[in-house]
XYZ file of C-alpha atoms in Angstrom:
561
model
C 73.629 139.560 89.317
C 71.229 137.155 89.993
C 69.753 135.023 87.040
C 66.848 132.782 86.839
C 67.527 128.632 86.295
C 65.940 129.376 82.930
C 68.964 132.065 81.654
C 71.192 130.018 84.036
C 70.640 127.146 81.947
C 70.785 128.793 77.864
C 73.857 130.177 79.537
C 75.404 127.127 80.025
C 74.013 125.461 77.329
C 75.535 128.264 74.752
C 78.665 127.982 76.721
C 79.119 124.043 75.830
C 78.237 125.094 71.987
C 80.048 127.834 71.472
C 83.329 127.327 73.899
C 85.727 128.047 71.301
C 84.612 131.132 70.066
C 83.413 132.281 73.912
C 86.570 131.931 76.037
C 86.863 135.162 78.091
C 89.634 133.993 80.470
C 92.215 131.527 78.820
C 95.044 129.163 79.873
C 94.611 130.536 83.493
C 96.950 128.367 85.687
C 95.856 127.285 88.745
C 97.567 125.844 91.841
C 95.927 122.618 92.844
C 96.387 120.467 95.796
C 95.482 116.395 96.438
C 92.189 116.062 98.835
C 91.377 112.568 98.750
C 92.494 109.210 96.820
C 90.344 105.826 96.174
C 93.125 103.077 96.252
C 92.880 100.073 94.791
C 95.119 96.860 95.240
C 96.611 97.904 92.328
C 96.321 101.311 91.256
C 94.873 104.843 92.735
C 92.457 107.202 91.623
C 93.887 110.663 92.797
C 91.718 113.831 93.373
C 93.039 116.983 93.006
C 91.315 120.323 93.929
C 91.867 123.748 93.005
C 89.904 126.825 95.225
C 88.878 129.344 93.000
C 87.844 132.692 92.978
C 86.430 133.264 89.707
C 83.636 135.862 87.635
C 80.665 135.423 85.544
C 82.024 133.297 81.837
C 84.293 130.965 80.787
C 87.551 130.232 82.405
C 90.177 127.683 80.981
C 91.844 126.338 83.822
C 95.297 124.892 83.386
C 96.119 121.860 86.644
C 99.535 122.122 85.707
C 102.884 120.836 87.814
C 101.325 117.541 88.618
C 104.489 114.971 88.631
C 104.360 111.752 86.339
C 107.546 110.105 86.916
C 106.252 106.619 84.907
C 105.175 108.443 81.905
C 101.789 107.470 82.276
C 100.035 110.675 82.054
C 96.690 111.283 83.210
C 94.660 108.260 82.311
C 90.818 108.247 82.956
C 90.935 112.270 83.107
C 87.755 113.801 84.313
C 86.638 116.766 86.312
C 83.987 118.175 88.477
C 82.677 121.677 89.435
C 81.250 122.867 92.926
C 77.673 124.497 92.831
C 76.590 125.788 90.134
C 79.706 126.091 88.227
C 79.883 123.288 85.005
C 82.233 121.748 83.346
C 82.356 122.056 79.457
C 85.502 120.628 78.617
C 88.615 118.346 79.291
C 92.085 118.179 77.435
C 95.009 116.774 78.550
C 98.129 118.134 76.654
C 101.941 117.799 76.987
C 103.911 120.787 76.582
C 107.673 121.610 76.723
C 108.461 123.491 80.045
C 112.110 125.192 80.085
C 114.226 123.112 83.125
C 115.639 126.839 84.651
C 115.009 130.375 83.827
C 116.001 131.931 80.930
C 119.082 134.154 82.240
C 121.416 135.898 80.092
C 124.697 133.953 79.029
C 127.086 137.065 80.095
C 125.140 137.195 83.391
C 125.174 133.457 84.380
C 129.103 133.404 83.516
C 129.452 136.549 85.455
C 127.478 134.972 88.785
C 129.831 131.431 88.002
C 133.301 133.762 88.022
C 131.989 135.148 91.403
C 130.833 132.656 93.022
C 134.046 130.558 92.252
C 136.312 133.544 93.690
C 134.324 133.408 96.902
C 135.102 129.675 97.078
C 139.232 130.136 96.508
C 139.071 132.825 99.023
C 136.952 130.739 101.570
C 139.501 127.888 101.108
C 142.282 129.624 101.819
C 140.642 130.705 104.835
C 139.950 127.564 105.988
C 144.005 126.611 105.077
C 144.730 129.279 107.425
C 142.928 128.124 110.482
C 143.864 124.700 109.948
C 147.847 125.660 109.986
C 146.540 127.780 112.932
C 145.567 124.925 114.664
C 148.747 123.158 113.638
C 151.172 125.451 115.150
C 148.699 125.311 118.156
C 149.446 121.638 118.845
C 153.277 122.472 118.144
C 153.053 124.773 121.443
C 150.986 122.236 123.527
C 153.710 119.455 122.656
C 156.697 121.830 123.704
C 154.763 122.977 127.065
C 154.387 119.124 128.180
C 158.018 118.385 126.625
C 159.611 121.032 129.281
C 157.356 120.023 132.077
C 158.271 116.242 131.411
C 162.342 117.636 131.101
C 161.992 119.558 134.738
C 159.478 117.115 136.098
C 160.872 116.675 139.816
C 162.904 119.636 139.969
C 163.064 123.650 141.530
C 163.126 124.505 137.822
C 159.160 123.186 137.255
C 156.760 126.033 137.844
C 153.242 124.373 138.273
C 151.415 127.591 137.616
C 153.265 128.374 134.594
C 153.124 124.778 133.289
C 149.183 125.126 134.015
C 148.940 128.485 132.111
C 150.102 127.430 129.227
C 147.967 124.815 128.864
C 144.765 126.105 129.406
C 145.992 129.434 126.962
C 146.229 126.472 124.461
C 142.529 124.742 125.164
C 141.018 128.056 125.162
C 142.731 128.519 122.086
C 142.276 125.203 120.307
C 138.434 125.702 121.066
C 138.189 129.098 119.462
C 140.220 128.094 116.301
C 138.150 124.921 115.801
C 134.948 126.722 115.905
C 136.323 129.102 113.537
C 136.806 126.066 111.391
C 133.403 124.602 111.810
C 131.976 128.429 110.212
C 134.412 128.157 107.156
C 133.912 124.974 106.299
C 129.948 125.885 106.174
C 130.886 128.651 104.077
C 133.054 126.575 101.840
C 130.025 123.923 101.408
C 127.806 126.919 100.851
C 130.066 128.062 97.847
C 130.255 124.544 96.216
C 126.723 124.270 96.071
C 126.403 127.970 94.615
C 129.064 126.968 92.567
C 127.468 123.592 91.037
C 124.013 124.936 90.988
C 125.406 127.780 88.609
C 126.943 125.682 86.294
C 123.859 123.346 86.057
C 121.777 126.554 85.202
C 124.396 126.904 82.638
C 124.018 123.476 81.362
C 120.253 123.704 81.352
C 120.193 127.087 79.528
C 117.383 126.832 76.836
C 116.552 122.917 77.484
C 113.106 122.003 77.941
C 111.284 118.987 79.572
C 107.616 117.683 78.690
C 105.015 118.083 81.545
C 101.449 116.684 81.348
C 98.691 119.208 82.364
C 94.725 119.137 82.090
C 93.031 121.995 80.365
C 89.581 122.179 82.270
C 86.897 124.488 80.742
C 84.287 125.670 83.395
C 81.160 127.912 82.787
C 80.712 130.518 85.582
C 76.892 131.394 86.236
C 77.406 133.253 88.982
C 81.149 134.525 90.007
C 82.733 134.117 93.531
C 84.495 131.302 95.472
C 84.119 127.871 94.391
C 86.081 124.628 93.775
C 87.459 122.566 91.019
C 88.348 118.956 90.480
C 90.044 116.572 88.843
C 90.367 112.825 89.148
C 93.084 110.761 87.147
C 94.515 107.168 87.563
C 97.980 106.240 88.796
C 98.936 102.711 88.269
C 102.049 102.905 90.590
C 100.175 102.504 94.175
C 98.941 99.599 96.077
C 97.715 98.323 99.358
C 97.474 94.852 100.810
C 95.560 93.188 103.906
C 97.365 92.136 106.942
C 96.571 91.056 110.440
C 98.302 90.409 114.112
C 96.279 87.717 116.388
C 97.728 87.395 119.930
C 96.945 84.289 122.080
C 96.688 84.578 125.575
C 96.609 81.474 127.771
C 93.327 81.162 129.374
C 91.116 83.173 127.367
C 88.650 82.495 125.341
C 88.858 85.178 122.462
C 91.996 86.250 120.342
C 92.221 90.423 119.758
C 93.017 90.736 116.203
C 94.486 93.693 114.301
C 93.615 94.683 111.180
C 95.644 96.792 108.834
C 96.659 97.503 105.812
C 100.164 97.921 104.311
C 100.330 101.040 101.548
C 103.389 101.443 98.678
C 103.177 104.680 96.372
C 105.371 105.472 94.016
C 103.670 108.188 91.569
C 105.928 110.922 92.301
C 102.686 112.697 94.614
C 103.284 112.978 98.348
C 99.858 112.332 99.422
C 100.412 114.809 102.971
C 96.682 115.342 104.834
C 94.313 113.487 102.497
C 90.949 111.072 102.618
C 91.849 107.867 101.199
C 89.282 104.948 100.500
C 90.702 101.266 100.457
C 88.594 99.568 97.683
C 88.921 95.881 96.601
C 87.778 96.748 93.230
C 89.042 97.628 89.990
C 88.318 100.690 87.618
C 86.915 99.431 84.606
C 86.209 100.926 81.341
C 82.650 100.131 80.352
C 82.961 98.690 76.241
C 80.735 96.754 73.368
C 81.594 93.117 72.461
C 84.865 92.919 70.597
C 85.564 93.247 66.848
C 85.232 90.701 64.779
C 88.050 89.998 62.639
C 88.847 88.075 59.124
C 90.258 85.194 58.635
C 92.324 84.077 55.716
C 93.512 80.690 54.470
C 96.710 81.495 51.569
C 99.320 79.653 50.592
C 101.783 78.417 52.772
C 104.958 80.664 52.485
C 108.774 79.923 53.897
C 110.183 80.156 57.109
C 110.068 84.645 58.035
C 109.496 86.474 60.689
C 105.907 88.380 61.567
C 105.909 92.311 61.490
C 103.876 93.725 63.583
C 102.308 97.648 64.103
C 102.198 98.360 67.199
C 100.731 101.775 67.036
C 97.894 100.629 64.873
C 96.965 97.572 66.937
C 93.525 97.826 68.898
C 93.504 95.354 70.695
C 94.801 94.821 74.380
C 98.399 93.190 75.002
C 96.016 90.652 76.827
C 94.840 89.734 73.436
C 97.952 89.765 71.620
C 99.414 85.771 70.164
C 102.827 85.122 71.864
C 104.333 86.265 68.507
C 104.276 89.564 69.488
C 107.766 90.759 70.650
C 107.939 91.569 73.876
C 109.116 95.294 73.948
C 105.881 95.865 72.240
C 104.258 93.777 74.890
C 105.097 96.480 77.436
C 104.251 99.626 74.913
C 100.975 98.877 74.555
C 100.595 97.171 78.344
C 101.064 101.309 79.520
C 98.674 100.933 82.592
C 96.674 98.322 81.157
C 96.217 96.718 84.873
C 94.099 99.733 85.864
C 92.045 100.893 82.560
C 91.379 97.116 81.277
C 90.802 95.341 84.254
C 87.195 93.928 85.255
C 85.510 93.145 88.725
C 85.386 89.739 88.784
C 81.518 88.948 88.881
C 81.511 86.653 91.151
C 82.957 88.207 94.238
C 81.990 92.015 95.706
C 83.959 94.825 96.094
C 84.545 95.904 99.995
C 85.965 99.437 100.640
C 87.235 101.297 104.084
C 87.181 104.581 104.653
C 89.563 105.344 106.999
C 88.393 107.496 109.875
C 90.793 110.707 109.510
C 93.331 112.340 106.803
C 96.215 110.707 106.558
C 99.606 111.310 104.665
C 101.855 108.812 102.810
C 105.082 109.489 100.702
C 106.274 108.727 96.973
C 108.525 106.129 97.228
C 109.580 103.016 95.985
C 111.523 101.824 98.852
C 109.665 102.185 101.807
C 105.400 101.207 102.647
C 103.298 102.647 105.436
C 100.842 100.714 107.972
C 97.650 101.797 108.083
C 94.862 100.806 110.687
C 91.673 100.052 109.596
C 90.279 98.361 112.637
C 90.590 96.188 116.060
C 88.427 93.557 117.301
C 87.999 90.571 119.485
C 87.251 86.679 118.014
C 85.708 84.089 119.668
C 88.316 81.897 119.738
C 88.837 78.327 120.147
C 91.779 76.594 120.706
C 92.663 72.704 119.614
C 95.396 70.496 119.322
C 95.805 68.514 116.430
C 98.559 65.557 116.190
C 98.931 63.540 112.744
C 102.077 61.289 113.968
C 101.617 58.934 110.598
C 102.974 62.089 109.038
C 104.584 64.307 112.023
C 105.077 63.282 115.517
C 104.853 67.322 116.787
C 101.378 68.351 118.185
C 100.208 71.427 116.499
C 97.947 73.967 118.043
C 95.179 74.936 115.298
C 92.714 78.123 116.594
C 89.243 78.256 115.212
C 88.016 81.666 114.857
C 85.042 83.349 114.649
C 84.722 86.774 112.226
C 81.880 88.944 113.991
C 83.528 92.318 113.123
C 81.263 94.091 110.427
C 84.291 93.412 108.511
C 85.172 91.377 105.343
C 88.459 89.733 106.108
C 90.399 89.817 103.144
C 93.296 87.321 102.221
C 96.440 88.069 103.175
C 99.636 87.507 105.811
C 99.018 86.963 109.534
C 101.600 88.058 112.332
C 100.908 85.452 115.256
C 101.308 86.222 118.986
C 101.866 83.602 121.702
C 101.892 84.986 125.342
C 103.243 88.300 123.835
C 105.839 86.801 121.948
C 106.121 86.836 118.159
C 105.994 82.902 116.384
C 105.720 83.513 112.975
C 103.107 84.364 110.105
C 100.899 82.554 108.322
C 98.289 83.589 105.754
C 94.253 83.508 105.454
C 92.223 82.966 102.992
C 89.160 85.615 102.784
C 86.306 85.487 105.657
C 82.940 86.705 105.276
C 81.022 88.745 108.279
C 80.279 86.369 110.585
C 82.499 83.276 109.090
C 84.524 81.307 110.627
C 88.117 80.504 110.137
C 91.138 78.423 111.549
C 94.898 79.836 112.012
C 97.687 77.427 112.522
C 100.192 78.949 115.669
C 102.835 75.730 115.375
C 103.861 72.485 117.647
C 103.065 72.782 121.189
C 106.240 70.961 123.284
C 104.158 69.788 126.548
C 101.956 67.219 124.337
C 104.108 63.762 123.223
C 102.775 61.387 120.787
C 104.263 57.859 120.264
C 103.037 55.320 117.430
C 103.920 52.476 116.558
C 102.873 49.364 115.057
C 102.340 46.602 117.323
C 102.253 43.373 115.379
C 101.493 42.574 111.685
C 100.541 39.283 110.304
C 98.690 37.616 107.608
C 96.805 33.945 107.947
C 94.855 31.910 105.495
C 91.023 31.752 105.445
C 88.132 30.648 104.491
C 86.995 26.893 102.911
C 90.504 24.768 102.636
C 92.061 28.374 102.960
C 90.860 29.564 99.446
C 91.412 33.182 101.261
C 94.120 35.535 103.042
C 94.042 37.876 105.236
C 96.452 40.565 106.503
C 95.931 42.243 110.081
C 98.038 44.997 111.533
C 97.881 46.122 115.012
C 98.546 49.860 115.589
C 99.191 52.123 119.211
C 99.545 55.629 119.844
C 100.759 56.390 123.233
C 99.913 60.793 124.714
C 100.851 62.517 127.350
C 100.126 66.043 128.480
C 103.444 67.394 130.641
C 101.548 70.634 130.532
C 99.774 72.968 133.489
C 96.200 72.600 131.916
C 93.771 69.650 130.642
C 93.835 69.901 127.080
C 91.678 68.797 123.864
C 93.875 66.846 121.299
C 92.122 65.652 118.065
C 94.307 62.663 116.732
C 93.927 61.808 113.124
C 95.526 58.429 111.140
C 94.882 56.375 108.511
C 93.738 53.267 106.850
C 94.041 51.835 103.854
C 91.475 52.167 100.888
C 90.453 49.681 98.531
C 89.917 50.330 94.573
C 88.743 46.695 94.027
C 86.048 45.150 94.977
C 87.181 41.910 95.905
C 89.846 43.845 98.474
C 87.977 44.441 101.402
C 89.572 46.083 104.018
C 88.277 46.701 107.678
C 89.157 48.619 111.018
C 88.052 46.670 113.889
C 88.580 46.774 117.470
C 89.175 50.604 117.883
C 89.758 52.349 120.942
C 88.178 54.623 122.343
C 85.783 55.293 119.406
C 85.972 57.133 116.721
C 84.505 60.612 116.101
C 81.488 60.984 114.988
C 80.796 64.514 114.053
C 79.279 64.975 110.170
C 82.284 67.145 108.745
C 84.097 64.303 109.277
C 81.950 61.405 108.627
C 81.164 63.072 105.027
C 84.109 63.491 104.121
C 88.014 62.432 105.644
C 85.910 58.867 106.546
C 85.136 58.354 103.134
C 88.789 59.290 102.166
C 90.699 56.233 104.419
C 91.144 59.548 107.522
C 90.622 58.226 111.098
C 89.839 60.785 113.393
C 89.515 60.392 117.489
C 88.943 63.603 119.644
C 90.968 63.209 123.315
C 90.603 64.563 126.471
C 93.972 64.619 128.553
C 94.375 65.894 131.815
C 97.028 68.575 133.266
C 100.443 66.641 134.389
C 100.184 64.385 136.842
C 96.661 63.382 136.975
C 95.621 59.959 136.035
C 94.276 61.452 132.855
C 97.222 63.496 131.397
C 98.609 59.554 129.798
C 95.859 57.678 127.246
C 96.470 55.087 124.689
C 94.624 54.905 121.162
C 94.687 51.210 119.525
C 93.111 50.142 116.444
C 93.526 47.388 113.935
C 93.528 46.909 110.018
C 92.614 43.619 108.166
C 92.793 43.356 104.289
C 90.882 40.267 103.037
C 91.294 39.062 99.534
C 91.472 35.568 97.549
C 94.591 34.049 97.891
C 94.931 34.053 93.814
C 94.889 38.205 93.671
C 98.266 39.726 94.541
C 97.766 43.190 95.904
C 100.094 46.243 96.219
C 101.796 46.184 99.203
C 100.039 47.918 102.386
C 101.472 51.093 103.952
C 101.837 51.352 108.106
């Protein structure tokens, strides 16, 4: 029957008022499935949908046989309705479930008595073959013993000898395939046997199962769907990448993926998930205000505490607070209390297709959320005041649509795996440098040349202190490479130390990252061009020297090389 939007609606709105005292179909259970999950980096917000066909009223629909291994039950419960159906209600209840069905005693004993006389008569079955097989062997050693005893002889029949043994393989085979279908049979009865007495066991005990109670208003019967979404606090998912470096080309491919772990006791087989940075939060008023008191000061005691009538968080608990009621009230309080911090944005990925990851607490899945290329390029950075090894640093360019997030990063070199390394999080379009580790073909040598210090100045009322350094590279590699070379100089915190660098070559860089900041800090910074091996360019030299002046009165701390 078709109504108007105007009886639709009193319908429905009679239905929310009156649901009690209107229920035409109650407690219906209803077999639900997961379609899709939003998962957070620390938590999961499941979806599970029942198909329905249902008439004209109000149906209770009970999601029931939803597993909850962590106790949690169904935090931040809701539930939707396709077309024109409405939800009018949501309860979650636990309820005591009986573990097996109720059988009769007599009956259950009866099956046990059975099933254990099957299993005495399988074993001595499988007794039988095996002393079969025993006396089997027996013949095969006696047939070899007499051919060994007439072995060269008129009295050695070949064709006897040869009968005799293949009687016995044909045999041997027969009786230990006949032994291979008992023992089945016997493993068959054990489990019969074990899952009886369990039943027995279990006979009238109960366990507690969370279910939701959903309370829909039917306007017009047929086929339609219903939902429910819940949190799970035991899932996660964190960023990771490969970048492979290839000799000789100018952009890095870069894989981006995302490792999953689930543990809610859900198999999550065929379903839409959404990787979300964010977290749920649970929109709230400004906190309570609460007294203070100033009393007497009492003796040393210990603080009792309420835990069931606290309201605040654990986040907001003082460090009195013991800590197994630390973890009663902290339930799932990283999903249902946490806030976005405002500062940053949430980034999600859908991923393109159904996908299905197990429960369990063992094992994580990959996942693939994209693949792109980076403008990549390459640069070789030596610090020998602190490491003599030349490093090769890659700057990278993000112009995927893509929000790199932070997280672990498998390196590449020539196909072979180095190492990882981690990232910090990269904006569309941003830039960022990964590390791949010493390269062998550059050499760096430094070493301080000659250090000495002189009087100066009118009748030598001054001193100063010069140091003369080197660095010596050389590129035994197949290609001209760029090396940027960094030292150091000393910096003064008194104004009457003044301290100098003079004489420096080749020059020093001049590009504004670092002249407004590592110059300012004491860093010296020279960018090198050597060429491949054997060209007059693969060898340069880098020279420099320091000179501290000061007053020949003011004794200084002593000056690092």
């Amino acid at each position: 029957m078709i109504r108007s939007a105007f009886q639709r609606g009193l319908f429905l709105l009679a239905s929310s008022m009156f649901v009690d005292a209107a229920v035409l179909h109650a407690g219906q259970e209803v077999e639900s499935s997961i379609s899709s999950v939003l998962l957070y980096r620390g938590g999961a917000d499941v979806e599970r949908v029942a198909t329905l066909d249902l008439e004209e009223g109000v149906h209770e629909l009970v999601f029931s046989g939803i597993p909850d291994p962590g106790g949690e039950g169904l935090e931040g419960v809701r539930a939707s309705a396709s077309g024109p159906w409405k939800v009018v209600g949501v309860d979650i209840v636990r309820r005591r479930i009986p573990l097996g069905e109720m059988q009769d005693a007599d009956d259950l004993e009866g099956s046990l008595a059975e099933a254990r006389d099957l299993l005495r008569g399988l074993e001595l079955r499988r007794k039988g073959v095996e002393a079969d097989l025993d006396f089997l062997e027996a013949v095969r050693i006696r047939a070899a013993a007499d051919a060994t005893d007439a072995g060269g002889t008129r009295g050695l029949d070949l064709d006897v000898v040869r009968s005799q043994l293949e009687f016995v393989q044909q045999e041997r085979e027969s009786l230990q395939a006949r032994l291979l279908e008992v023992e089945g049979a016997v493993a068959a009865a054990e489990r019969g046997v074990e899952s009886l007495e369990q039943a027995i066991q279990r006979r009238g005990s109960t366990r507690e199962e969370v279910v939701a109670r959903v309370r829909v208003a039917v306007t017009e019967g047929g086929s339609g769907d219903v939902a429910i979404r819940y949190l799970r606090s035991r899932a996660s998912w964190r960023p990771t990448y490969s970048i492979r470096s290839t000799r000789g080309i100018e952009t890095m491919p870069i894989e981006y993926e995302a490792i999953v772990a689930q543990s809610t006791g859900e198999d999550w087989n065929d379903v839409d998930v959404v990787l979300s940075t964010a977290v749920p939060t649970r929109p709230s008023g400004p906190p309570e205000i609460s007294p203070v008191y100033v009393d007497r000061r009492e003796g040393p005691g210990g603080v009792a505490f309420d835990v069931d009538s606290m309201a605040l968080g654990s986040e907001a608990l003082p460090d009195l607070v013991p800590t197994d009621a630390r973890r009663k009230l902290a339930a799932i309080d990283a999903i249902k209390d946490a806030t976005v911090d405002p500062g940053g944005t949430a980034v999600t990925f859908s991923l393109p297709g159904p996908v299905s990851i197990a429960s369990d607490d063992r094992s994580t899945t990959r996942l693939r959320l994209a693949d792109f290329v980076a403008p990549a390029e390459r640069v070789l950075v030596a610090r020998p005041v602190a490491d003599e090894s030349v490093f090769l640093r890659v700057d990278l360019e993000n112009q995927s649509p893509f929000v790199l997030l932070r997280g672990t990063v498998d390196l590449f070199m020539q196909g072979e795996y180095i190492g990882t390394t981690r990232i910090d999080e990269v904006p569309a379009g941003g830039g960022f440098e990964v590390w791949f580790g010493p390269d062998p073909s550059i050499s760096v040598v430094r070493e301080v040349v000659s250090r000495n210090t002189e009087r100066t100045g009118l009748l030598g009322g001054g001193r100063q202190t010069s140091i003369d350094y080197r660095i010596d590279l050389r590129n035994a590699g197949a290609d001209p490479v760029m090396l940027e070379l960094w030292d150091r100089r000393p910096v003064s915190r008194d104004g009457d130390i003044e301290v100098r660098v003079v004489d420096v070559s080749p020059a020093l860089a001049t590009d504004e990252a670092y002249l407004d900041l590592a110059a300012r800090q004491g860093l010296l910074k020279w960018v090198v061009d050597l060429g491949a091996a054997g060209s007059e360019t693969s060898g340069r030299a880098v020279s420099w020297t320091v000179r501290v002046n000061r007053s020949s009165d003011l004794d200084i701390t002593p000056i690092p090389e």
